[in-house]
mmCIF file of C-alpha atoms and ligand atoms in Angstrom:
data_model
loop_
_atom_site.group_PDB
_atom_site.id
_atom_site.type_symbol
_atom_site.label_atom_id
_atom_site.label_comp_id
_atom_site.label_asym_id
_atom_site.label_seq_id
_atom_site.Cartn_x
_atom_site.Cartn_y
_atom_site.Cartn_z
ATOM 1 C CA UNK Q 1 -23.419 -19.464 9.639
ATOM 2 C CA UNK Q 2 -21.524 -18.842 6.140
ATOM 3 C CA UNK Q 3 -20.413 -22.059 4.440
ATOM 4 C CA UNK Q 4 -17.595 -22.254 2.094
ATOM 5 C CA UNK Q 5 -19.642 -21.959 -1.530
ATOM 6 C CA UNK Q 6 -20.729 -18.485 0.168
ATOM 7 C CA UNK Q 7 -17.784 -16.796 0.208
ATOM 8 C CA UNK Q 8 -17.526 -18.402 -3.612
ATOM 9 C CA UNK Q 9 -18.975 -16.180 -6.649
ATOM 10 C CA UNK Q 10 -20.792 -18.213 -9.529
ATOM 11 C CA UNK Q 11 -18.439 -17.411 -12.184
ATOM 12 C CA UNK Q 12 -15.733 -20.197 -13.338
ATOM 13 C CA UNK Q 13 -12.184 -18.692 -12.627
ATOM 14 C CA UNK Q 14 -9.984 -18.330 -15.888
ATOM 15 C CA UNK Q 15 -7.149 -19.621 -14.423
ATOM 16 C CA UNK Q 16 -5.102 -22.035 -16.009
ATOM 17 C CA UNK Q 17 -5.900 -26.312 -14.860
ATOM 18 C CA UNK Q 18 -2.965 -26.572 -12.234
ATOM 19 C CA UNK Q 19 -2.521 -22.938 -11.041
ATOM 20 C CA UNK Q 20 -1.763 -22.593 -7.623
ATOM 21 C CA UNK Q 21 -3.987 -19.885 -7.395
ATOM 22 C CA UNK Q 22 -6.869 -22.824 -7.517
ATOM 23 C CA UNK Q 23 -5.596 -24.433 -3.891
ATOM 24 C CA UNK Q 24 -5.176 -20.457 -2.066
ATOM 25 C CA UNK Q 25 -8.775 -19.621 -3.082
ATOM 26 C CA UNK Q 26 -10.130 -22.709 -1.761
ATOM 27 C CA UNK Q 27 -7.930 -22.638 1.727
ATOM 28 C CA UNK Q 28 -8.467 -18.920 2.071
ATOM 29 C CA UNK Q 29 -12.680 -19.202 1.559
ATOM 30 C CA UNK Q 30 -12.105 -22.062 3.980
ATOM 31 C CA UNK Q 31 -10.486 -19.716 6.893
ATOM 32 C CA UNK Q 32 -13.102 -17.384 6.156
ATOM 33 C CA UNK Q 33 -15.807 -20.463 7.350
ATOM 34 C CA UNK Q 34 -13.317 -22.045 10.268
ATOM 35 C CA UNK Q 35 -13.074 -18.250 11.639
ATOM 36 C CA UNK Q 36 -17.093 -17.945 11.948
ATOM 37 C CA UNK Q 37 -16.756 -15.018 9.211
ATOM 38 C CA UNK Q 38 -19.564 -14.310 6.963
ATOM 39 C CA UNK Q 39 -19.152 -12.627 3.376
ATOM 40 C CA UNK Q 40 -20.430 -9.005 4.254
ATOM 41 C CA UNK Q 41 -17.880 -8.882 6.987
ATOM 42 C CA UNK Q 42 -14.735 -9.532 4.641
ATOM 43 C CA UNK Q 43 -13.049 -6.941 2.664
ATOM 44 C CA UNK Q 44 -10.633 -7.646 -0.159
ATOM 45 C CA UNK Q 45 -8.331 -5.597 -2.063
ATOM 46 C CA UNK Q 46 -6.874 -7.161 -5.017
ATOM 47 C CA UNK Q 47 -3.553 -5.906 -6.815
ATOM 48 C CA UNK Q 48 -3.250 -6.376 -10.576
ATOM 49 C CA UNK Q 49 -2.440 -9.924 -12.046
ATOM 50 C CA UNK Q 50 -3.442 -13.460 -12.288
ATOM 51 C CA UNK Q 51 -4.137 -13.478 -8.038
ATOM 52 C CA UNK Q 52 -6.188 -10.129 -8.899
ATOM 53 C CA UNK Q 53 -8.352 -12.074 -11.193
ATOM 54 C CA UNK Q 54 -9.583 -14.013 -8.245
ATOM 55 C CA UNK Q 55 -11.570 -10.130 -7.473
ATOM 56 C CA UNK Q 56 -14.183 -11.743 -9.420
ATOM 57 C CA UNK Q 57 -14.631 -15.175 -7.789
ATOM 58 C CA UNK Q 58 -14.521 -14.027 -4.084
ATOM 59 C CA UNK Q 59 -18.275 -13.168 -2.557
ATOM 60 C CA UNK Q 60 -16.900 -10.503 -0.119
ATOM 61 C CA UNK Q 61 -16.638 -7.045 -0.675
ATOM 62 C CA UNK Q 62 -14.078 -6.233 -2.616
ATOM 63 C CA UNK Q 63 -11.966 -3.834 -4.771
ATOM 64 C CA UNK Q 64 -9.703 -4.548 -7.474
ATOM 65 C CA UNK Q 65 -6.895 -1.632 -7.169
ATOM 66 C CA UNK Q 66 -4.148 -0.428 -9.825
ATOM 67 C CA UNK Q 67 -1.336 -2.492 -10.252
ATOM 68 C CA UNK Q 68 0.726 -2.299 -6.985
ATOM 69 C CA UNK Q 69 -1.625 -0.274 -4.675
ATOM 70 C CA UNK Q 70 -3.950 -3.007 -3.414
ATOM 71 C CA UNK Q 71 -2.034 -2.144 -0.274
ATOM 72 C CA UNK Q 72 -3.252 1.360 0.187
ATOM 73 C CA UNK Q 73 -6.401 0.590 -0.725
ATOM 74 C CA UNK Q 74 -6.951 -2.483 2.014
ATOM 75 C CA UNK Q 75 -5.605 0.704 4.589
ATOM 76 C CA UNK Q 76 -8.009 3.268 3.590
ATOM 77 C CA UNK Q 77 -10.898 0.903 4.299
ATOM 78 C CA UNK Q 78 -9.691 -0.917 7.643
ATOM 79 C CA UNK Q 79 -8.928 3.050 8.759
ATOM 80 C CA UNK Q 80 -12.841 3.647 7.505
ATOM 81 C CA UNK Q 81 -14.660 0.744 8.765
ATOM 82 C CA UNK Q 82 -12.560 -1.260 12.086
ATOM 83 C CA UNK Q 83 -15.634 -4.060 12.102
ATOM 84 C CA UNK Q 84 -14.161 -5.416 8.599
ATOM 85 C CA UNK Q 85 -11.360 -7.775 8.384
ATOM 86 C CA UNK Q 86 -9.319 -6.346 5.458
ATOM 87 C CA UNK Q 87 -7.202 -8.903 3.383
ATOM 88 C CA UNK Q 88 -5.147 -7.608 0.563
ATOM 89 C CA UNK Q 89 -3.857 -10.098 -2.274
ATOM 90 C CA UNK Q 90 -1.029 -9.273 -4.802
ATOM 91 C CA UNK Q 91 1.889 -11.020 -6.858
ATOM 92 C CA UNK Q 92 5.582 -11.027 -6.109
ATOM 93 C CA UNK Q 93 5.225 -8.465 -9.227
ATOM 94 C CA UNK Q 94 2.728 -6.154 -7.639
ATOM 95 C CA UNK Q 95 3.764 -6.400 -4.114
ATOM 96 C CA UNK Q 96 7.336 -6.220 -4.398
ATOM 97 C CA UNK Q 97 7.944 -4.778 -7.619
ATOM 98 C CA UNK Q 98 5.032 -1.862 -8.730
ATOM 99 C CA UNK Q 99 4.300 -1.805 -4.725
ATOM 100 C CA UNK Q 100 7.728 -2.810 -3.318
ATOM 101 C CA UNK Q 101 7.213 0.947 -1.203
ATOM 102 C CA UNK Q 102 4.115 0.209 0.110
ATOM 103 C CA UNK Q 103 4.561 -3.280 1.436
ATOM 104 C CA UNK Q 104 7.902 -1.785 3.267
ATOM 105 C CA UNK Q 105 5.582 0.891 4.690
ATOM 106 C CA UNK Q 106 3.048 -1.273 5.642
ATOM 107 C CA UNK Q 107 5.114 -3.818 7.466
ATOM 108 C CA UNK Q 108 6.369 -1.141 10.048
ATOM 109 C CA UNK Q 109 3.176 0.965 10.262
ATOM 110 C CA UNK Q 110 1.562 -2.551 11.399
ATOM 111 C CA UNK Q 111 -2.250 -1.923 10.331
ATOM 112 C CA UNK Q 112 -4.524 -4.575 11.568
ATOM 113 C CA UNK Q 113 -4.958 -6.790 7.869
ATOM 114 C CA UNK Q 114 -3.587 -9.426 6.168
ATOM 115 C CA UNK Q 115 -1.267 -9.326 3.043
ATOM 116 C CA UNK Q 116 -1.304 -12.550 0.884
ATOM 117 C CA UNK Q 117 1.935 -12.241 -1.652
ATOM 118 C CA UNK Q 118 1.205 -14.939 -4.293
ATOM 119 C CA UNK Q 119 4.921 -15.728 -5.063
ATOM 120 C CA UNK Q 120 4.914 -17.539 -8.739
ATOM 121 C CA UNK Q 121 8.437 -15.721 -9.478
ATOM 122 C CA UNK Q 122 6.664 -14.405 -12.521
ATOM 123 C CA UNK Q 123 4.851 -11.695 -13.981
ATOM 124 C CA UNK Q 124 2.469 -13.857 -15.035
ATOM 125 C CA UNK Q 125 -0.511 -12.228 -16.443
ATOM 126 C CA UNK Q 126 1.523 -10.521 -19.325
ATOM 127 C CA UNK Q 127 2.752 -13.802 -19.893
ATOM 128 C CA UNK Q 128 5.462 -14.458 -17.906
ATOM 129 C CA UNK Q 129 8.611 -11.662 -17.563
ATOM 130 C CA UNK Q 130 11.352 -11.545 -14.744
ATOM 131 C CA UNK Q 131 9.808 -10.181 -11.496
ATOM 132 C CA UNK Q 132 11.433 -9.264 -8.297
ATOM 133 C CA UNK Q 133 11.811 -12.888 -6.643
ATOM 134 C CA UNK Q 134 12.914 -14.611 -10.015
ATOM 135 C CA UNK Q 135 16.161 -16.612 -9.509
ATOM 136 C CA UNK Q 136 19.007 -15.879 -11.152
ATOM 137 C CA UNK Q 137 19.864 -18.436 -14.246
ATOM 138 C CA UNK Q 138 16.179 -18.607 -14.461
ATOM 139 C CA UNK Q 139 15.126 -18.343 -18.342
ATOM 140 C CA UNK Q 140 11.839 -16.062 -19.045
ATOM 141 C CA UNK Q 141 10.633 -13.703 -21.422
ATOM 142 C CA UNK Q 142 12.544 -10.809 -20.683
ATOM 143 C CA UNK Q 143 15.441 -12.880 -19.572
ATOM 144 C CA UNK Q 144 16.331 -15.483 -22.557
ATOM 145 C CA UNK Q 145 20.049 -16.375 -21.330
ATOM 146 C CA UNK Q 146 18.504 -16.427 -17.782
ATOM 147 C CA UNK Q 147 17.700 -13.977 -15.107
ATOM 148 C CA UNK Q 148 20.605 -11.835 -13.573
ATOM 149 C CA UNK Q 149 19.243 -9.919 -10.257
ATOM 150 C CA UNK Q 150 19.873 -11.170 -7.004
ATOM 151 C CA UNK Q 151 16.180 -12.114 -6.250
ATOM 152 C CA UNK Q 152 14.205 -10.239 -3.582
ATOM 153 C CA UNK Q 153 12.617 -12.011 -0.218
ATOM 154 C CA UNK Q 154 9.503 -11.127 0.914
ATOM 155 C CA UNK Q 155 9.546 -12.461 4.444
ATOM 156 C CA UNK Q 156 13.115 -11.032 4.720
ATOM 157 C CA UNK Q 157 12.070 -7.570 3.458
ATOM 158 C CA UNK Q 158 8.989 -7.529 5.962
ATOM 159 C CA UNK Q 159 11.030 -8.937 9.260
ATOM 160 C CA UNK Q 160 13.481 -5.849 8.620
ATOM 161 C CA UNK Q 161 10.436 -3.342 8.273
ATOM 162 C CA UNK Q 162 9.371 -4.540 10.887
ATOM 163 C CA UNK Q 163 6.163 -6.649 10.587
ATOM 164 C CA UNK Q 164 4.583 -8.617 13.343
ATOM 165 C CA UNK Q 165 3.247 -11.676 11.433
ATOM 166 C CA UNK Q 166 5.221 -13.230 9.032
ATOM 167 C CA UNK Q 167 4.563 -16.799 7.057
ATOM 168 C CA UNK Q 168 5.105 -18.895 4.367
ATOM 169 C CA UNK Q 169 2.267 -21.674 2.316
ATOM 170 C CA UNK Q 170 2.375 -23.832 -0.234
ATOM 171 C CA UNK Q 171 -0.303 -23.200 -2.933
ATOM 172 C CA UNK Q 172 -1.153 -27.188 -2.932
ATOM 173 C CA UNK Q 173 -0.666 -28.043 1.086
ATOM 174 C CA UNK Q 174 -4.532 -26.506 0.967
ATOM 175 C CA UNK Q 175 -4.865 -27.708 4.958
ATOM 176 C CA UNK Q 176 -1.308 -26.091 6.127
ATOM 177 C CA UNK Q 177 -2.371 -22.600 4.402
ATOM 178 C CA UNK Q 178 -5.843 -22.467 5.713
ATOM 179 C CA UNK Q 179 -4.367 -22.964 9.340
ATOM 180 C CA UNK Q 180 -1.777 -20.094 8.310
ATOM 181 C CA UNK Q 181 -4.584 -17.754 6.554
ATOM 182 C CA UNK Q 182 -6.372 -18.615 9.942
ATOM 183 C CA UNK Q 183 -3.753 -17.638 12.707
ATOM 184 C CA UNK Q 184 -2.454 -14.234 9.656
ATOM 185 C CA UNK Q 185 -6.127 -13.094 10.320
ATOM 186 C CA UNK Q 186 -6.786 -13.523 13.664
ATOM 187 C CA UNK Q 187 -3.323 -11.592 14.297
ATOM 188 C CA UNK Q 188 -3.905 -8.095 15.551
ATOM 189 C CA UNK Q 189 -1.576 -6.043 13.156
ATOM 190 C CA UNK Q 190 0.222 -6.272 10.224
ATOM 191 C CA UNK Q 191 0.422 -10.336 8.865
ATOM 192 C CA UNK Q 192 2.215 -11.145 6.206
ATOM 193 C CA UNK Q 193 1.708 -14.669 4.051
ATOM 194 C CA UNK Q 194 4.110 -15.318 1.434
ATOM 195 C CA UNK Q 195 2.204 -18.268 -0.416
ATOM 196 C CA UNK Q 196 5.058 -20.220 -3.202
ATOM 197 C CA UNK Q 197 2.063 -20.334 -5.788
ATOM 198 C CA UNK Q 198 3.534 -22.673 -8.862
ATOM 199 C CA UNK Q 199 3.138 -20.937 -12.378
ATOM 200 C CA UNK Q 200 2.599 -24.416 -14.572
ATOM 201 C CA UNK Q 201 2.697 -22.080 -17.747
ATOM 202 C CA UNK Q 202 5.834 -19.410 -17.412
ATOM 203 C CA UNK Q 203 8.513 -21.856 -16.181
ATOM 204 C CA UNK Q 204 10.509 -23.545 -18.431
ATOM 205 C CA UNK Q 205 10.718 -26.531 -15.813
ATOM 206 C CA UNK Q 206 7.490 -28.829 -16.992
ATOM 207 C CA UNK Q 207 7.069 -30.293 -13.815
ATOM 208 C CA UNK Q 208 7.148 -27.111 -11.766
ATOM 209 C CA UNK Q 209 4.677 -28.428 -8.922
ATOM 210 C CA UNK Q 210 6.577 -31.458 -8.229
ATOM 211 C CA UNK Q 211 10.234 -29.628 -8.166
ATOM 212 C CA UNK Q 212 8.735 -27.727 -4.991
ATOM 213 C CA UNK Q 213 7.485 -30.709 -2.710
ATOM 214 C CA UNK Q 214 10.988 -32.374 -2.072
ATOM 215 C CA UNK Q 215 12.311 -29.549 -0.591
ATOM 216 C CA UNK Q 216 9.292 -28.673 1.915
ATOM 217 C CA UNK Q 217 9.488 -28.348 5.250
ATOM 218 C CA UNK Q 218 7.061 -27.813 8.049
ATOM 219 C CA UNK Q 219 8.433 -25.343 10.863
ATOM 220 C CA UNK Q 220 6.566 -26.882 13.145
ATOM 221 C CA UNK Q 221 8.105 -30.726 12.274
ATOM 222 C CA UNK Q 222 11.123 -28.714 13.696
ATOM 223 C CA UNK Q 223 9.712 -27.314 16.632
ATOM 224 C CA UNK Q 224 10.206 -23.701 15.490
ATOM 225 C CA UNK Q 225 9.695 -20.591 18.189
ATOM 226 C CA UNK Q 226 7.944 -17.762 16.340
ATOM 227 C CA UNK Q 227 9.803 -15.353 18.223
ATOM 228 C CA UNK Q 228 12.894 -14.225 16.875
ATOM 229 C CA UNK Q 229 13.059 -12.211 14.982
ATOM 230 C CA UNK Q 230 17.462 -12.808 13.549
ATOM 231 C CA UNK Q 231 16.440 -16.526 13.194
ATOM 232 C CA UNK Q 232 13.244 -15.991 11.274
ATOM 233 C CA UNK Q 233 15.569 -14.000 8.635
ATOM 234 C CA UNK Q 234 17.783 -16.655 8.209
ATOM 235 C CA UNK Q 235 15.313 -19.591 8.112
ATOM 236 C CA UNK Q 236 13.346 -17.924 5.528
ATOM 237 C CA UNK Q 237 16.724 -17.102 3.054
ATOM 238 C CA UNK Q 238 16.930 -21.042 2.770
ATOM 239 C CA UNK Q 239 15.399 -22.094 -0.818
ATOM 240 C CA UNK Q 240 17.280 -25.460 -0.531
ATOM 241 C CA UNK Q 241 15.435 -26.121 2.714
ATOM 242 C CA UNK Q 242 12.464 -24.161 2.232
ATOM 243 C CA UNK Q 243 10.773 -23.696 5.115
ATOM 244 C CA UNK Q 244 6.563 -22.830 5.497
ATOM 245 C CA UNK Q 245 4.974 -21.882 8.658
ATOM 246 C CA UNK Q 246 4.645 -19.163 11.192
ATOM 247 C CA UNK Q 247 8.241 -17.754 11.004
ATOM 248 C CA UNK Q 248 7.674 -14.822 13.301
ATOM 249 C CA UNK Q 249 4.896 -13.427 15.728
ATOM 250 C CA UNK Q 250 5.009 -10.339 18.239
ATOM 251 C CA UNK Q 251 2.398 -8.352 19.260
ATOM 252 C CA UNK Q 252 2.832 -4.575 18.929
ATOM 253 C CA UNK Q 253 0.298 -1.881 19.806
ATOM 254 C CA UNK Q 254 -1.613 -1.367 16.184
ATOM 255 C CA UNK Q 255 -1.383 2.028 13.809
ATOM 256 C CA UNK Q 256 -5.004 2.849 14.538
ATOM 257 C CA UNK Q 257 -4.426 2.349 18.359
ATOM 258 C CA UNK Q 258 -1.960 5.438 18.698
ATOM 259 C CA UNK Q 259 -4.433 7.406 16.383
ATOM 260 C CA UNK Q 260 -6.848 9.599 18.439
ATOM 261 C CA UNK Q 261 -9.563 9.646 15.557
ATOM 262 C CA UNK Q 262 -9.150 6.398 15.052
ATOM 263 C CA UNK Q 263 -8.243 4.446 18.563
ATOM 264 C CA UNK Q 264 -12.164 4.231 19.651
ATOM 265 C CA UNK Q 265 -13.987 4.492 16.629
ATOM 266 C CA UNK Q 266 -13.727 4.002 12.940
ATOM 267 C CA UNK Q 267 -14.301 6.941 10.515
ATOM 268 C CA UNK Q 268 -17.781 5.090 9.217
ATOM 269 C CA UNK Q 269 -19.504 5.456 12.505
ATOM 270 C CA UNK Q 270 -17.982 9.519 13.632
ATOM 271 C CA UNK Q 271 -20.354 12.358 12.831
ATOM 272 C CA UNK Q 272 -18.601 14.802 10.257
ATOM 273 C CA UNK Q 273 -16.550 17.838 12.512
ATOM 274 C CA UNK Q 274 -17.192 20.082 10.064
ATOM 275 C CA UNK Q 275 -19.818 20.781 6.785
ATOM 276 C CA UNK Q 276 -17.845 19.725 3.643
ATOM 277 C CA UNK Q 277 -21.007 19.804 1.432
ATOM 278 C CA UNK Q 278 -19.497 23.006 -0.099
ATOM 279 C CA UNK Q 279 -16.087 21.206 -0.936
ATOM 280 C CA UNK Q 280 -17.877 18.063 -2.548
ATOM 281 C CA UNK Q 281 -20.219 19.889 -4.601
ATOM 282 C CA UNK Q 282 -17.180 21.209 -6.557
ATOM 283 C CA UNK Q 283 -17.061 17.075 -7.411
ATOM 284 C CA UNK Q 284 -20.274 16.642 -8.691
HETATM 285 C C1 TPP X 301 1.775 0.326 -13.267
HETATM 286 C C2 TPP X 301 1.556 -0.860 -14.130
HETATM 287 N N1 TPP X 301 2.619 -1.492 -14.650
HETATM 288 C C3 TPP X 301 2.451 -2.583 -15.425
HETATM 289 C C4 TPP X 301 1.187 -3.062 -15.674
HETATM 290 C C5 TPP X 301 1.002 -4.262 -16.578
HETATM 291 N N2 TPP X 301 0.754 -5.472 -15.815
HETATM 292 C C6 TPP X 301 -0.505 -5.918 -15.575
HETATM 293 S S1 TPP X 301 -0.534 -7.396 -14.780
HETATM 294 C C7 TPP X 301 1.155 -7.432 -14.748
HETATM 295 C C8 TPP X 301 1.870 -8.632 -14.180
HETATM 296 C C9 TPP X 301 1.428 -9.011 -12.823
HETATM 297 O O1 TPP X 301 2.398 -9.862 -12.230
HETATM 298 P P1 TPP X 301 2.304 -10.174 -10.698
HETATM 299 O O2 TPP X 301 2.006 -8.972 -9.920
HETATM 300 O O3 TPP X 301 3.496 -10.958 -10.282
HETATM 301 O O4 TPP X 301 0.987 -11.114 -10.607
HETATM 302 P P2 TPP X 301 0.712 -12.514 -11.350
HETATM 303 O O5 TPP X 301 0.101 -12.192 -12.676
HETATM 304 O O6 TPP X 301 2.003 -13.238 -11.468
HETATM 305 O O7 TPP X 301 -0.249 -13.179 -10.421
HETATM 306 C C10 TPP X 301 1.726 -6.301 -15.334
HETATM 307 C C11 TPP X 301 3.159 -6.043 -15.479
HETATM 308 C C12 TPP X 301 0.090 -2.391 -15.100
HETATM 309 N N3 TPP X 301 -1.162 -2.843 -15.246
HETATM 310 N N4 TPP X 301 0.295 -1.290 -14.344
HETATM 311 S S1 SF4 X 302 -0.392 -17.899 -16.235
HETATM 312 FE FE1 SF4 X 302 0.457 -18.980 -14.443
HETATM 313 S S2 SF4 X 302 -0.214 -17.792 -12.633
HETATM 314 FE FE2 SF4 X 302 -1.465 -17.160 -14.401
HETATM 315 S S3 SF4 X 302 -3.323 -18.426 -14.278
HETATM 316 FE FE3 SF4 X 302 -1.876 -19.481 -15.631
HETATM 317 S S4 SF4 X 302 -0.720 -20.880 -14.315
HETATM 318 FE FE4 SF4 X 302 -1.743 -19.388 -12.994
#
């Protein structure tokens, strides 16, 4: 059975001491142990950005996509090969800016993976311009008198597409996010994870990490029902009161279940219909 170090690479991340990022790899390698998962069984797609960095400190198989398409990529494979569990990782830059499309598409097709949105309200690996879920009045580098936008909402935009698993972590409550990362996975379609993921160099506040804790709340300190779908919008639009937990759960027949081609069997293990040795030869 896989212990955590194996799902761990041998090369030191580049992240900066005090990223958030640090406290989602850990919790995420430890779901990967608590679910009995070994490395060969995981696949990861990783968008472009600080979180897709972590391509090259997770032992699972992985891919590290263009800048907004780790979402396609994750649905190619999980179409290909059903045995894998397919998690895809991105920023609120690459998820809801660059791939803002394909995580709408996603959350309604409801493919059985996981999306992880690292939410640092920054793009920060080209140091540290407005994204899609900056707040207004929010000073960065492409915003010196302070952001303007009305910010996006991740967990708002994916409970009107339509997805079937929707949360919220903390980058330092290591032990809440695992248990989230846990139940995301285990869900049998689409699960989304919104993880608030502290960016201790791109915000002008020094004490970014500490600003966050006061206003953290556990759902289930307030005996939340993960089945409503109205209330789970509205809980989620509170950044006052913010709110982390299992927001909203259904279950809802998945994309490859209705497929024919795909319902039984994944793509991997069906013998070819037809000779395309002819086509891909014009490839070589
Ligand atoms: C299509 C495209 N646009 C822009 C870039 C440049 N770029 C690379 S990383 C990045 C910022 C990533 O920000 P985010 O997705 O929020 O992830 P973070 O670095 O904050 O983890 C940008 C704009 C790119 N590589 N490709
Ligand atoms: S720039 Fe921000 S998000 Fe990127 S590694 Fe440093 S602290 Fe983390």
């Amino acid at each position: 059975m896989a212990i955590q170090k194996d799902f761990l690479t041998d090369i030191k991340p580049t992240w900066c001491p005090g990223c958030g990022n640090f406290g989602m790899w850990t919790a995420l390698a430890q779901a990967y142990v608590s679910l009995g998962l070994e490395p060969h069984q995981v696949f990861m797609s990783f968008d472009i950005g600080c979180c897709g960095n972590g391509a090259n400190w997770h032992n699972v198989y992985g891919f590290h996509s263009l800048h907004g398409r780790a979402l396609p990529v994750a649905t190619a494979v999980k179409f290909a090969n059903h045995d894998l569990t397919v998690v895809a990782i991105a920023g609120d830059g690459g998820g809801l800016g660059e791939g803002g499309n394909h995580f709408l598409h996603a959350s309604r097709r409801n493919v059985n993976m996981t999306f992880i949105i690292h939410n640092n309200e920054r793009y920060s690996l080209t140091t540290g311009q407005t994204s899609p879920t900056t707040k207004p009045g929010q000073k960065t580098k492409t915003a010196l008198s302070g952001a303007i936008d009305e910010p996006l909402n991740a967990l708002q935009l994916a409970l009107t597409a339509g997805a079937t698993f929707v949360a919220r972590g903390y980058s330092d409550e290591v032990t809440h996010l695992k248990a989230l990362y846990e139940k995301a996975i285990a869900h049998p379609g689409f699960a989304v994870v919104e993880v608030i993921q502290p960016c201790v160099i791109f915000f002008d506040d020094e004490n970014i990490r500490e600003r966050y804790k006061p206003k953290l709340h556990k759902l289930e300190d307030e005996k939340w029902s993960p089945n409503d779908r109205q209330a789970a919008y509205v809980r989620s639009g509170d950044w006052e009161n913010i709110a982390i937990g299992v927001f909203y759960q259904e279950q809802r027949p998945t994309y490859e279940s209705h497929m024919p081609q795909l319902a039984t069997t994944s793509l991997l293990k069906q013998k070819p219909k037809q000779d395309i040795s002819r086509l891909m030869k014009q490839f070589q």
